[in-house]
């Protein structure tokens, strides 16, 4: 949790929380523990941190175990103890438990979505989508229990057999962010389990409840004690201890590029495997032949869905000069209709941002954009903090900068808020150059009716994900997910490609000739 959110938590703790006009007694705030070796246990220090609703910080969602290095070590020990039995359980049997987990997630979907909106802020439709993604991931990946394909191949010597099989990497540490609080943990947890690994998961400090719900569902599904362990708390010490622990063979991390670099260095120090999913600065290109209304809808959804707090958010829109004026006018008009408020209200289009630090960072970028004369603020730009709907939450108006120069900070850096930058262009070639001209490489999109242009852009954009006539967001679980450059380190989650993160290949040679055969040395003749 950010320092600012902590400070607010302290202030909030002094007040009696209220909800729906009713006074809540402190006892109404639920306490949540770590899950270690199949037991729900307090942290070694007995401390807790508060999880606050970003739409109304008077609402304390829960008190969660504030984990220390000792807690992490206990969780790692539990995962280590369970590892051998879990590895030896046949993969189809492991998958049966996961199919059961999928059914449980489906049963509780509505409750989990509403918990998520309360702790994270995004609107109910989107949190329903987040839980659905976890469900899809669970069913899809559980199917791998009956595949986990390896391969056979000819050996170069006679009477010799060659094959390749997947083996689990061992004990996995999973470190996750707050913006997809159930989908992202599931993308890591489910493949890790089906592949035969045991795990310790450390969710983001702003959204531990959704991971608690996922882990509780694992318990209900009958996943054996010690196979899944959860420690809640801050990056330092909980995440840091997990990353540095000698028994953790793999760290799967999703979060900012800055933290990812720290995690990668710590893993390199002890030769641990490390898969990273990090920041983005995604782009929509709108060509002069595009269906403009469709492009506007895609931009609004991509830039302001989840209040712009998606790694795939459309934070840049590069628009051909021939349709630029029309596009900008329509976009601004549409953005001004968006209703900002509590995500639990069905009328809301755009929920709050996650915490006070996020407000400062995003408002800082809006100031940067306004200071430069190479851009113009065309919509939004303000924090909303007055009136009953906004006074106690972290709300920012959906914001559009136009006439932005590609090298400006607001067009280069990840803002992770409801802000987008519209950049004019003269041609597809120039648009692609601008689009590729950032340090990140997660997602890109083009709106055009011309198949040649669409394929040219598909071919020339150096990103992990590309869309045609659709926004930069909307990944499906059976396709690989991840990015190039500063977004990742070459791995892909989801799809079957995720199996390459959570397994290592073992090449096996079986010589049934009954004699010593030396590859590359002995001659094998036709006679
Ligand atoms: P963050 O980097 O602040 O935190 C991510 C996680 O790392 C949290 O659980 C945090 O506690 C932990 N952590 C912090 N310091 C650590 C340390 N020293 N050692 C180990 N763990 C540590 O990121 P965030 O603010 O939670 O998430 C937002 C970022 O995540 C954005 O940059 C966004 O683009 C990125 N993201 C990327 C993807 C993707 O798939 N590429 C998906 C979602 C979010």
Coordinates of C-alpha atoms in Angstrom, one line a residue, residues 35 77 89 103 127 174 195 205 210 296 430 476:
X35 CA -2.6 -19.2 4.0
X77 CA 8.9 -24.2 3.6
X89 CA 0.3 -36.7 -8.7
X103 CA -16.8 -24.5 -11.1
X127 CA -14.6 -6.8 -12.5
X174 CA 4.1 -15.3 -7.9
X195 CA 2.4 -28.3 -14.5
X205 CA -1.0 -4.6 -1.2
X210 CA -9.4 -10.9 -4.7
X296 CA -13.9 6.5 -31.3
X430 CA 5.0 7.8 -40.1
X476 CA -8.3 -13.8 -24.7

